[in-house]
GROMACS .gro file of C-alpha atoms in nm:
model
  336
    1MET     CA    1  -0.316   1.502  -2.155
    2TYR     CA    2  -0.197   1.276  -1.874
    3TYR     CA    3  -0.264   1.349  -1.500
    4PHE     CA    4  -0.151   1.162  -1.198
    5GLY     CA    5  -0.501   0.989  -1.142
    6ASP     CA    6  -0.440   0.817  -1.482
    7PRO     CA    7  -0.343   0.460  -1.430
    8GLU     CA    8  -0.111   0.485  -1.731
    9ILE     CA    9   0.084   0.748  -1.523
   10TRP     CA   10   0.072   0.647  -1.147
   11LEU     CA   11   0.099   0.272  -1.198
   12PRO     CA   12   0.446   0.296  -1.367
   13PHE     CA   13   0.553   0.550  -1.118
   14VAL     CA   14   0.462   0.329  -0.826
   15PHE     CA   15   0.642   0.029  -0.981
   16ALA     CA   16   0.935   0.242  -1.056
   17ALA     CA   17   0.955   0.352  -0.694
   18LEU     CA   18   0.916  -0.016  -0.573
   19MET     CA   19   1.181  -0.127  -0.801
   20GLY     CA   20   1.426   0.174  -0.689
   21ALA     CA   21   1.347   0.101  -0.324
   22SER     CA   22   1.420  -0.275  -0.365
   23ILE     CA   23   1.762  -0.197  -0.541
   24LEU     CA   24   1.852   0.062  -0.259
   25ILE     CA   25   1.777  -0.192   0.011
   26TYR     CA   26   1.971  -0.449  -0.163
   27VAL     CA   27   2.268  -0.226  -0.224
   28VAL     CA   28   2.277  -0.163   0.148
   29LEU     CA   29   2.206  -0.495   0.311
   30ASP     CA   30   2.374  -0.714   0.055
   31GLY     CA   31   2.646  -0.454   0.012
   32PHE     CA   32   2.777  -0.486   0.363
   33ASP     CA   33   2.786  -0.875   0.347
   34LEU     CA   34   2.963  -0.861   0.005
   35GLY     CA   35   3.195  -0.617   0.178
   36VAL     CA   36   3.269  -0.857   0.454
   37GLY     CA   37   3.364  -1.107   0.204
   38VAL     CA   38   3.588  -0.863   0.013
   39LEU     CA   39   3.777  -0.791   0.345
   40PHE     CA   40   3.844  -1.164   0.403
   41PRO     CA   41   4.222  -1.129   0.291
   42PHE     CA   42   4.290  -0.877   0.578
   43ALA     CA   43   4.161  -1.114   0.845
   44GLU     CA   44   4.299  -1.399   1.048
   45GLU     CA   45   4.160  -1.734   1.037
   46ASP     CA   46   3.965  -1.719   1.353
   47GLU     CA   47   3.851  -1.357   1.279
   48LYS     CA   48   3.702  -1.480   0.945
   49ASP     CA   49   3.488  -1.721   1.145
   50ARG     CA   50   3.350  -1.430   1.346
   51MET     CA   51   3.294  -1.228   1.033
   52ILE     CA   52   3.099  -1.495   0.881
   53ALA     CA   53   2.901  -1.535   1.198
   54SER     CA   54   2.818  -1.168   1.163
   55ILE     CA   55   2.629  -1.208   0.841
   56GLY     CA   56   2.526  -1.569   0.878
   57PRO     CA   57   2.158  -1.515   0.973
   58PHE     CA   58   2.113  -1.245   0.719
   59TRP     CA   59   2.280  -1.295   0.378
   60ASP     CA   60   2.037  -1.517   0.213
   61ALA     CA   61   1.733  -1.258   0.321
   62ASN     CA   62   1.950  -0.973   0.180
   63GLU     CA   63   1.975  -1.134  -0.171
   64THR     CA   64   1.598  -1.164  -0.172
   65TRP     CA   65   1.569  -0.789  -0.238
   66LEU     CA   66   1.775  -0.828  -0.554
   67VAL     CA   67   1.544  -1.097  -0.682
   68LEU     CA   68   1.244  -0.877  -0.603
   69ALA     CA   69   1.403  -0.570  -0.788
   70ILE     CA   70   1.476  -0.786  -1.098
   71GLY     CA   71   1.131  -0.957  -1.081
   72LEU     CA   72   0.963  -0.610  -1.075
   73MET     CA   73   1.155  -0.504  -1.367
   74LEU     CA   74   1.078  -0.808  -1.562
   75VAL     CA   75   0.702  -0.793  -1.499
   76ALA     CA   76   0.643  -0.419  -1.503
   77PHE     CA   77   0.910  -0.297  -1.752
   78PRO     CA   78   0.965  -0.599  -1.987
   79ALA     CA   79   1.117  -0.383  -2.264
   80ALA     CA   80   1.368  -0.218  -2.021
   81HIS     CA   81   1.442  -0.561  -1.873
   82GLY     CA   82   1.532  -0.680  -2.222
   83GLU     CA   83   1.743  -0.374  -2.307
   84ILE     CA   84   1.936  -0.380  -1.985
   85LEU     CA   85   2.013  -0.737  -1.962
   86THR     CA   86   2.099  -0.765  -2.327
   87ALA     CA   87   2.354  -0.480  -2.292
   88LEU     CA   88   2.483  -0.618  -1.962
   89TYR     CA   89   2.482  -0.992  -2.031
   90LEU     CA   90   2.853  -1.050  -1.954
   91PRO     CA   91   2.870  -0.876  -1.619
   92VAL     CA   92   2.530  -1.005  -1.523
   93THR     CA   93   2.657  -1.364  -1.589
   94ILE     CA   94   2.986  -1.286  -1.385
   95MET     CA   95   2.753  -1.172  -1.105
   96LEU     CA   96   2.553  -1.470  -1.097
   97ILE     CA   97   2.847  -1.702  -1.097
   98GLY     CA   98   2.992  -1.492  -0.800
   99LEU     CA   99   2.664  -1.518  -0.609
  100ILE     CA  100   2.653  -1.897  -0.672
  101LEU     CA  101   3.017  -1.949  -0.554
  102ARG     CA  102   2.995  -1.733  -0.243
  103GLY     CA  103   2.666  -1.916  -0.143
  104VAL     CA  104   2.821  -2.257  -0.188
  105ALA     CA  105   3.137  -2.148  -0.016
  106PHE     CA  106   2.941  -2.000   0.287
  107GLU     CA  107   2.782  -2.346   0.355
  108PHE     CA  108   3.084  -2.568   0.276
  109ARG     CA  109   3.342  -2.374   0.451
  110ALA     CA  110   3.165  -2.468   0.785
  111LYS     CA  111   3.154  -2.829   0.700
  112ALA     CA  112   3.450  -2.910   0.501
  113PRO     CA  113   3.750  -3.082   0.660
  114ALA     CA  114   4.000  -2.845   0.810
  115PRO     CA  115   4.271  -2.882   0.540
  116HIS     CA  116   3.988  -2.761   0.279
  117LYS     CA  117   3.858  -2.469   0.484
  118ARG     CA  118   4.116  -2.230   0.348
  119ALA     CA  119   4.012  -2.309  -0.018
  120TRP     CA  120   3.660  -2.242   0.074
  121ASN     CA  121   3.748  -1.919   0.252
  122ASN     CA  122   3.926  -1.805  -0.075
  123ALA     CA  123   3.610  -1.925  -0.279
  124PHE     CA  124   3.408  -1.694  -0.056
  125PHE     CA  125   3.628  -1.414  -0.105
  126THR     CA  126   3.640  -1.460  -0.492
  127GLY     CA  127   3.272  -1.483  -0.515
  128SER     CA  128   3.232  -1.178  -0.307
  129LEU     CA  129   3.489  -0.977  -0.530
  130MET     CA  130   3.319  -1.112  -0.857
  131THR     CA  131   2.979  -1.002  -0.746
  132SER     CA  132   3.096  -0.655  -0.623
  133LEU     CA  133   3.307  -0.574  -0.919
  134SER     CA  134   3.039  -0.689  -1.174
  135GLN     CA  135   2.776  -0.471  -0.996
  136GLY     CA  136   3.006  -0.168  -1.008
  137PHE     CA  137   3.074  -0.226  -1.384
  138MET     CA  138   2.699  -0.252  -1.445
  139LEU     CA  139   2.633   0.077  -1.258
  140GLY     CA  140   2.917   0.245  -1.442
  141MET     CA  141   2.776   0.123  -1.793
  142TYR     CA  142   2.430   0.222  -1.693
  143VAL     CA  143   2.535   0.574  -1.593
  144MET     CA  144   2.710   0.591  -1.951
  145GLY     CA  145   2.395   0.491  -2.138
  146LEU     CA  146   2.465   0.113  -2.170
  147GLU     CA  147   2.681   0.205  -2.482
  148TRP     CA  148   3.006  -0.016  -2.521
  149THR     CA  149   3.269   0.214  -2.620
  150TRP     CA  150   3.630   0.233  -2.478
  151TRP     CA  151   3.568   0.533  -2.283
  152ASN     CA  152   3.251   0.406  -2.125
  153THR     CA  153   3.411   0.063  -2.055
  154GLY     CA  154   3.706   0.251  -1.879
  155PHE     CA  155   3.470   0.450  -1.668
  156ALA     CA  156   3.298   0.124  -1.575
  157VAL     CA  157   3.591  -0.055  -1.465
  158LEU     CA  158   3.667   0.246  -1.237
  159THR     CA  159   3.318   0.240  -1.104
  160ALA     CA  160   3.365  -0.128  -1.032
  161VAL     CA  161   3.683  -0.064  -0.829
  162PHE     CA  162   3.511   0.219  -0.646
  163LEU     CA  163   3.179   0.032  -0.557
  164THR     CA  164   3.384  -0.278  -0.442
  165VAL     CA  165   3.578  -0.042  -0.202
  166GLY     CA  166   3.240   0.117  -0.105
  167TYR     CA  167   3.093  -0.229  -0.017
  168SER     CA  168   3.405  -0.310   0.182
  169PHE     CA  169   3.365   0.033   0.377
  170ILE     CA  170   2.999  -0.054   0.479
  171GLY     CA  171   3.109  -0.407   0.555
  172ALA     CA  172   3.370  -0.271   0.787
  173THR     CA  173   3.121  -0.060   0.964
  174TRP     CA  174   2.895  -0.365   1.003
  175VAL     CA  175   3.189  -0.556   1.159
  176ILE     CA  176   3.234  -0.277   1.392
  177HIS     CA  177   2.881  -0.309   1.506
  178LYS     CA  178   2.869  -0.682   1.539
  179THR     CA  179   3.215  -0.753   1.685
  180ASP     CA  180   3.439  -0.638   1.977
  181GLU     CA  181   3.796  -0.603   2.094
  182HIS     CA  182   4.066  -0.676   1.843
  183LEU     CA  183   3.863  -0.748   1.539
  184GLN     CA  184   3.640  -0.434   1.595
  185ARG     CA  185   3.961  -0.226   1.627
  186LYS     CA  186   4.085  -0.389   1.292
  187ALA     CA  187   3.751  -0.309   1.141
  188VAL     CA  188   3.787   0.061   1.240
  189ASP     CA  189   4.109   0.071   1.049
  190TRP     CA  190   3.956  -0.094   0.746
  191ALA     CA  191   3.667   0.164   0.743
  192LYS     CA  192   3.921   0.448   0.767
  193GLY     CA  193   4.075   0.336   0.445
  194GLY     CA  194   3.761   0.235   0.261
  195ILE     CA  195   3.569   0.553   0.326
  196TRP     CA  196   3.783   0.738   0.087
  197GLY     CA  197   3.723   0.487  -0.197
  198LEU     CA  198   3.351   0.549  -0.135
  199VAL     CA  199   3.390   0.915  -0.140
  200LEU     CA  200   3.594   0.892  -0.466
  201GLY     CA  201   3.312   0.663  -0.623
  202ILE     CA  202   3.021   0.879  -0.529
  203GLY     CA  203   3.225   1.181  -0.658
  204ALA     CA  204   3.312   1.022  -0.987
  205ILE     CA  205   2.957   0.919  -1.059
  206SER     CA  206   2.822   1.258  -0.934
  207LEU     CA  207   3.061   1.452  -1.175
  208ALA     CA  208   3.016   1.218  -1.475
  209THR     CA  209   2.633   1.191  -1.469
  210PRO     CA  210   2.556   1.550  -1.557
  211PHE     CA  211   2.768   1.535  -1.848
  212VAL     CA  212   2.628   1.223  -2.004
  213SER     CA  213   2.339   1.414  -2.146
  214THR     CA  214   2.215   1.779  -2.155
  215ARG     CA  215   1.893   1.667  -2.003
  216ILE     CA  216   2.065   1.565  -1.682
  217PHE     CA  217   2.279   1.862  -1.666
  218ASP     CA  218   1.995   2.105  -1.699
  219LYS     CA  219   1.806   1.910  -1.419
  220TRP     CA  220   2.098   1.976  -1.191
  221PHE     CA  221   2.235   2.317  -1.285
  222SER     CA  222   1.925   2.519  -1.406
  223TRP     CA  223   1.789   2.784  -1.164
  224PRO     CA  224   1.607   2.730  -0.918
  225GLU     CA  225   1.663   2.343  -0.938
  226ALA     CA  226   2.032   2.394  -0.831
  227LEU     CA  227   1.921   2.566  -0.519
  228TYR     CA  228   1.668   2.301  -0.432
  229LEU     CA  229   1.929   2.022  -0.479
  230SER     CA  230   2.188   2.201  -0.294
  231PRO     CA  231   2.123   1.995   0.037
  232LEU     CA  232   2.206   1.668  -0.128
  233PRO     CA  233   2.585   1.743  -0.182
  234ILE     CA  234   2.614   1.961   0.140
  235LEU     CA  235   2.449   1.671   0.362
  236SER     CA  236   2.683   1.422   0.187
  237GLY     CA  237   2.985   1.618   0.272
  238LEU     CA  238   2.871   1.669   0.630
  239LEU     CA  239   2.801   1.294   0.671
  240VAL     CA  240   3.144   1.206   0.529
  241LEU     CA  241   3.305   1.452   0.784
  242TRP     CA  242   3.080   1.281   1.071
  243LEU     CA  243   3.200   0.938   0.970
  244TRP     CA  244   3.550   1.033   0.969
  245SER     CA  245   3.544   1.204   1.310
  246MET     CA  246   3.363   0.890   1.459
  247LEU     CA  247   3.608   0.649   1.318
  248ARG     CA  248   3.900   0.844   1.464
  249LYS     CA  249   3.744   0.819   1.815
  250MET     CA  250   3.622   0.454   1.796
  251PRO     CA  251   3.575   0.233   1.964
  252PHE     CA  252   3.377   0.440   2.207
  253GLU     CA  253   3.393   0.368   2.575
  254GLY     CA  254   3.198   0.074   2.673
  255ASP     CA  255   3.122  -0.006   2.296
  256LYS     CA  256   2.830   0.253   2.314
  257ARG     CA  257   2.683   0.354   1.975
  258SER     CA  258   2.874   0.082   1.765
  259TRP     CA  259   2.589   0.097   1.524
  260LEU     CA  260   2.628   0.463   1.430
  261PRO     CA  261   2.886   0.426   1.159
  262PHE     CA  262   2.668   0.175   0.976
  263ALA     CA  263   2.365   0.410   1.021
  264VAL     CA  264   2.553   0.701   0.893
  265ALA     CA  265   2.704   0.518   0.618
  266THR     CA  266   2.358   0.393   0.509
  267ALA     CA  267   2.226   0.748   0.515
  268LEU     CA  268   2.507   0.831   0.272
  269TRP     CA  269   2.407   0.562   0.028
  270ILE     CA  270   2.050   0.677   0.036
  271LEU     CA  271   2.155   1.031  -0.047
  272ALA     CA  272   2.383   0.910  -0.347
  273PHE     CA  273   2.088   0.685  -0.474
  274GLY     CA  274   1.847   0.964  -0.436
  275GLY     CA  275   2.066   1.179  -0.646
  276MET     CA  276   2.116   0.925  -0.915
  277ALA     CA  277   1.731   0.842  -0.931
  278TYR     CA  278   1.656   1.227  -0.970
  279SER     CA  279   1.901   1.238  -1.256
  280PHE     CA  280   1.759   0.952  -1.453
  281TYR     CA  281   1.402   1.001  -1.390
  282PRO     CA  282   1.171   0.941  -1.600
  283TYR     CA  283   1.407   0.715  -1.788
  284VAL     CA  284   1.440   0.352  -1.696
  285VAL     CA  285   1.693   0.294  -1.994
  286PRO     CA  286   1.895   0.622  -2.011
  287ASP     CA  287   1.781   0.862  -2.273
  288GLN     CA  288   1.606   0.567  -2.449
  289LEU     CA  289   1.305   0.440  -2.261
  290THR     CA  290   1.099   0.622  -1.996
  291ILE     CA  291   0.907   0.427  -1.732
  292TYR     CA  292   0.592   0.516  -1.892
  293GLU     CA  293   0.706   0.382  -2.249
  294ALA     CA  294   0.855   0.054  -2.110
  295ALA     CA  295   0.572  -0.028  -1.877
  296SER     CA  296   0.324  -0.322  -1.921
  297ALA     CA  297  -0.038  -0.256  -1.970
  298PRO     CA  298  -0.234  -0.085  -1.680
  299GLU     CA  299  -0.447  -0.386  -1.646
  300SER     CA  300  -0.151  -0.624  -1.609
  301LEU     CA  301   0.024  -0.382  -1.373
  302PHE     CA  302  -0.266  -0.348  -1.138
  303ILE     CA  303  -0.293  -0.735  -1.104
  304ILE     CA  304   0.081  -0.736  -1.038
  305LEU     CA  305   0.038  -0.461  -0.780
  306ILE     CA  306  -0.198  -0.674  -0.588
  307GLY     CA  307   0.053  -0.957  -0.574
  308THR     CA  308   0.320  -0.721  -0.480
  309CYS     CA  309   0.119  -0.588  -0.184
  310ILE     CA  310   0.127  -0.951  -0.062
  311VAL     CA  311   0.490  -1.035  -0.133
  312LEU     CA  312   0.650  -0.698  -0.042
  313PRO     CA  313   0.522  -0.697   0.326
  314THR     CA  314   0.626  -1.064   0.364
  315ILE     CA  315   0.986  -0.996   0.259
  316MET     CA  316   0.998  -0.686   0.475
  317GLY     CA  317   0.854  -0.877   0.773
  318TYR     CA  318   1.108  -1.163   0.726
  319THR     CA  319   1.406  -0.931   0.702
  320ILE     CA  320   1.293  -0.720   1.013
  321LEU     CA  321   1.225  -1.039   1.198
  322ALA     CA  322   1.585  -1.190   1.107
  323TYR     CA  323   1.755  -0.854   1.210
  324THR     CA  324   1.555  -0.835   1.543
  325ILE     CA  325   1.615  -1.184   1.654
  326PHE     CA  326   1.978  -1.188   1.562
  327ARG     CA  327   2.057  -0.845   1.712
  328GLY     CA  328   2.364  -0.790   1.918
  329LYS     CA  329   2.711  -0.912   1.893
  330ALA     CA  330   2.805  -1.205   1.660
  331THR     CA  331   2.872  -1.534   1.827
  332GLU     CA  332   3.037  -1.854   1.705
  333LEU     CA  333   2.864  -1.990   1.379
  334ARG     CA  334   2.767  -2.350   1.419
  335TYR     CA  335   2.577  -2.588   1.220
  336ASP     CA  336   2.560  -2.882   1.457
   0.00000   0.00000   0.00000
């Protein structure tokens, strides 16, 4: 009989928690800079420069969390890594192409001759859109059990659209925080539209997930679990109402609390992610492989944990340092 002091139990749990935390941090941090890219077609040329400046010091650090999450899955849950990436080979490829395209466009748009700048702006938008849509598609397929059926694919396409709109929403809240005057007011309007896509996306996944398997349904709707979990949807609804109320009053006088919409949006993402993590635990591949079945040997996990204890604080420290040094309103992005 297993108990939590058994390394075969606590080591997989720790690595699952670390992997989940890395994915959540990535979704929030890279989510907003992907969202800024998705919003490019709605901005004027000079506004695009300011939007790029708002994410310039952070975007590469944000993507580090994706590398960490995939790396942890590869070394800690190799069987799950193979199952998930095999099932999602096509959207993963599209995501990687999108990440490469937006990274190249980010650098070249500031250095290219003026006549070519529009093309690189379009490339940045295209790369951001490809990445957002592919991640949303992967999320939908994961929720539906990684099985390629017409119904599951249709749901994944719907999730791709909703996640992209959700990214554009949190991106708009970031622009609200990092800019001022006309662009800030325009970002408030973007956020007002994007919040409903986020709500629909969270609602669609929340409604679909319990019906994917009886196990998940029982976890949410059995008594007294339903009572214990009731704060999640209640808090989420209150946060949505608070966000909408704030956006209707913004910008605040003197640009005070411009960070608040982004902070509340982040809290909403955390609640949604927490609900999804609860639904699928202890499975890392839905209803196929648990974290305990997919985990590497305890001896390997312990050695990996030592390395993680060195790498994780380094990434965390670098991220905090970047956000601390470049706090405040975005200024002109220059490479000379």
